[in-house]
Coordinates of C-alpha atoms in Angstrom, one line a residue:
X14 CA 0.5 0.3 24.7
X15 CA 2.5 -2.7 23.5
X16 CA 1.9 -4.0 20.0
X17 CA 2.9 -7.4 18.5
X18 CA 3.7 -5.9 15.1
X19 CA 3.6 -2.6 13.2
X20 CA 2.3 -2.3 9.7
X21 CA 2.3 0.7 7.4
X22 CA -0.3 1.5 4.7
X23 CA 1.6 2.9 1.7
X24 CA 0.4 4.1 -1.7
X25 CA -0.3 6.9 -4.1
X26 CA -2.9 9.6 -3.4
X27 CA -6.5 8.7 -3.7
X28 CA -6.2 4.9 -3.6
X29 CA -8.4 4.4 -0.5
X30 CA -5.8 4.1 2.3
X31 CA -7.8 6.2 4.7
X32 CA -10.9 4.0 4.1
X33 CA -8.8 0.9 4.7
X34 CA -7.3 2.0 8.0
X35 CA -10.8 3.0 9.2
X36 CA -12.1 -0.4 8.3
X37 CA -9.2 -2.2 10.0
X38 CA -9.0 -0.1 13.2
X39 CA -12.5 1.4 13.5
X40 CA -12.8 3.7 16.5
X41 CA -9.1 3.2 17.4
X42 CA -7.9 5.4 14.5
X43 CA -6.6 8.9 15.4
X44 CA -5.2 11.7 13.2
X45 CA -2.2 13.7 14.5
X46 CA 1.1 15.2 13.4
X47 CA 3.9 12.6 13.1
X48 CA 6.4 13.3 16.0
X49 CA 8.9 16.0 14.9
X50 CA 7.0 16.9 11.7
X51 CA 4.1 19.0 10.5
X52 CA 2.7 16.2 8.4
X53 CA -0.5 14.5 9.6
X54 CA -0.8 10.8 9.7
X55 CA -3.6 8.4 10.9
X56 CA -2.6 5.8 13.4
X57 CA -4.6 3.0 15.1
X58 CA -4.6 -0.7 15.9
X59 CA -6.7 -3.8 15.6
X60 CA -6.8 -7.1 17.5
X61 CA -6.8 -10.3 15.5
X62 CA -6.2 -13.9 16.6
X63 CA -4.7 -12.8 19.9
X64 CA -2.3 -10.3 18.2
X65 CA -2.4 -6.5 18.6
X66 CA -1.4 -4.9 15.3
X67 CA -0.4 -1.2 15.1
X68 CA -1.4 0.5 11.8
X69 CA 0.2 3.7 10.4
X70 CA -1.3 5.4 7.3
X71 CA 1.6 7.1 5.5
X72 CA 1.1 10.2 3.4
X73 CA 0.0 9.5 -0.2
X74 CA 3.1 9.6 -2.5
X75 CA 4.1 8.4 -5.9
X76 CA 7.7 7.4 -5.1
X77 CA 10.2 6.9 -2.3
X78 CA 12.6 9.4 -3.6
X79 CA 13.2 12.2 -1.0
X80 CA 11.8 15.2 -2.9
X81 CA 8.9 16.2 -0.6
X82 CA 8.3 16.2 3.1
X83 CA 5.6 13.5 2.5
X84 CA 8.1 11.3 0.7
X85 CA 10.7 11.9 3.4
X86 CA 8.3 11.0 6.2
X87 CA 7.1 7.8 4.4
X88 CA 10.7 6.7 3.9
X89 CA 11.4 7.5 7.6
X90 CA 8.5 5.4 8.8
X91 CA 9.4 2.5 6.6
X92 CA 13.0 2.5 7.6
X93 CA 12.4 2.7 11.4
X94 CA 10.8 -0.5 12.4
X95 CA 7.8 -1.5 10.2
X96 CA 7.2 -5.2 10.1
X97 CA 4.8 -5.3 7.1
X98 CA 4.1 -2.9 4.2
X99 CA 0.5 -2.8 3.0
X100 CA 0.8 -1.4 -0.5
X101 CA -2.6 -0.1 -1.5
X102 CA -3.1 0.4 -5.3
X103 CA -5.9 1.6 -7.6
X104 CA -6.5 -1.7 -9.4
X105 CA -8.1 0.1 -12.3
X106 CA -4.7 1.7 -13.1
X107 CA -2.1 -0.9 -12.2
X108 CA 0.5 0.4 -14.7
X109 CA 0.7 3.7 -12.9
X110 CA 0.8 2.1 -9.4
X111 CA 3.1 -0.8 -9.8
X112 CA 6.3 1.3 -10.3
X113 CA 5.9 2.4 -6.7
X114 CA 5.2 -1.2 -5.7
X115 CA 8.5 -2.3 -7.1
X116 CA 10.3 0.4 -5.2
X117 CA 8.7 -0.9 -2.0
X118 CA 9.6 -4.5 -2.7
X119 CA 13.2 -3.3 -3.0
X120 CA 13.2 -2.5 0.8
X121 CA 12.9 -6.2 1.5
X122 CA 10.2 -5.7 4.1
X123 CA 7.4 -8.3 4.0
X124 CA 4.5 -6.9 1.9
X125 CA 0.8 -7.3 1.0
X126 CA -0.6 -5.8 -2.2
X127 CA -4.1 -4.5 -1.8
X128 CA -6.0 -4.2 -5.1
X129 CA -8.6 -1.6 -4.1
X130 CA -11.6 -0.5 -6.1
X131 CA -12.3 -4.1 -7.2
X132 CA -15.9 -3.2 -8.0
X133 CA -14.7 -0.7 -10.6
X134 CA -12.4 -3.4 -12.1
X135 CA -15.5 -5.6 -12.6
X136 CA -17.6 -2.7 -13.8
X137 CA -15.0 -1.6 -16.4
X138 CA -14.4 -5.2 -17.6
X139 CA -10.8 -5.1 -16.7
X140 CA -9.1 -8.6 -16.4
X141 CA -6.5 -9.0 -13.7
X142 CA -4.9 -12.4 -13.0
X143 CA -4.5 -12.1 -9.3
X144 CA -2.7 -15.4 -8.8
X145 CA -0.1 -14.6 -11.6
X146 CA 0.4 -11.1 -10.3
X147 CA 1.0 -12.4 -6.8
X148 CA 3.5 -15.0 -8.1
X149 CA 5.4 -12.5 -10.3
X150 CA 5.8 -10.0 -7.4
X151 CA 6.4 -12.6 -4.8
X152 CA 3.8 -11.2 -2.4
X153 CA 0.1 -11.8 -1.5
X154 CA -2.4 -9.8 -3.6
X155 CA -5.8 -9.1 -2.0
X156 CA -8.7 -7.6 -3.9
X157 CA -10.8 -5.2 -1.8
X158 CA -13.7 -2.8 -1.9
X159 CA -12.7 -0.8 1.1
X160 CA -15.7 1.5 1.0
X161 CA -17.9 -1.5 1.7
X162 CA -15.5 -3.3 4.0
X163 CA -15.0 -6.2 1.5
X164 CA -11.7 -8.1 1.6
X165 CA -10.8 -6.9 5.1
X166 CA -10.8 -10.4 6.7
X167 CA -8.5 -11.7 4.0
X168 CA -6.3 -8.7 4.4
X169 CA -6.0 -9.3 8.1
X170 CA -5.1 -12.9 7.4
X171 CA -2.4 -11.8 4.9
X172 CA -1.0 -9.2 7.4
X173 CA -0.5 -11.9 10.1
X174 CA 1.0 -14.3 7.6
X175 CA 3.5 -11.8 6.3
X176 CA 4.2 -10.4 9.8
X177 CA 5.0 -13.8 11.4
X178 CA 5.9 -16.1 8.5
X179 CA 6.4 -14.1 5.3
X180 CA 9.7 -13.9 3.5
X181 CA 10.6 -10.9 1.2
X182 CA 11.6 -11.6 -2.4
X183 CA 15.2 -11.6 -3.6
X184 CA 17.0 -10.0 -6.6
X185 CA 19.3 -11.7 -9.1
X186 CA 22.4 -13.4 -7.6
X187 CA 24.7 -10.7 -9.1
X188 CA 22.6 -7.8 -7.6
X189 CA 22.3 -9.7 -4.3
X190 CA 26.1 -9.9 -4.1
X191 CA 26.5 -6.2 -4.7
X192 CA 23.8 -5.4 -2.1
X193 CA 25.4 -7.8 0.5
X194 CA 28.8 -6.2 0.0
X195 CA 27.4 -2.7 0.3
X196 CA 25.3 -3.6 3.3
X197 CA 28.4 -4.9 5.0
X198 CA 30.1 -1.5 4.7
X199 CA 27.0 0.3 5.8
X200 CA 26.7 -2.0 8.8
X201 CA 30.1 -0.7 10.1
X202 CA 28.8 2.8 10.0
X203 CA 25.5 1.9 11.6
X204 CA 27.3 0.1 14.4
X205 CA 29.3 3.2 15.1
X206 CA 26.4 5.6 15.0
X207 CA 23.8 3.3 16.7
X208 CA 21.1 4.2 14.2
X209 CA 18.1 1.8 13.6
X210 CA 18.0 2.0 9.8
X211 CA 18.3 -1.4 8.2
X212 CA 21.5 -1.5 6.2
X213 CA 19.9 -3.5 3.3
X214 CA 17.3 -0.8 2.7
X215 CA 20.0 1.9 2.8
X216 CA 22.2 -0.1 0.4
X217 CA 19.3 -0.3 -2.1
X218 CA 18.6 3.4 -1.8
X219 CA 22.3 4.2 -2.3
X220 CA 22.2 2.1 -5.5
X221 CA 19.3 4.2 -6.6
X222 CA 21.3 7.4 -5.9
X223 CA 18.7 8.4 -3.4
X224 CA 20.8 9.3 -0.3
X225 CA 21.8 12.9 0.2

């Protein structure tokens, strides 16, 4: 089956990713081992505004560092052809979740931030300035109550915008210069080895001392 774009749901454990992929894809979601691994992932698709979007639910993980097979698989999926990252967070505990969000932004893949459990935010009296959060991160932020299907229409709209029009955020000029220089060197290796990994993402991981 041919898809227009591929998106990946990424987030920490127990943030509601499974519920969101089921809401997005309905009966089209299937669970199976990711090819070449023993790790189960859920995959599916949805049709929206004449576009067929493939969705992959990556394993719940707290970081992109390659310490576990779940982290390695999530990193592999993101580096091998994902058009949009849907970063699902527990909006009642942003401080714990946003560190991972910043790591994902570093990959320079268009993103959408999903603020799940929005009903709990209201119940607990937590105040989150969605507009300011979105502006500071440079990505759309969508509040959702995935268990009730609330926010799914806005999420689909944001996915399409990011997939076809969105632009990833940039770092400071000094850091961008370093990344560009390192990317250039990595590109020479990629051209020789014919791998599909984006050199910018690899450069950022190398700067984080995360390549073995």
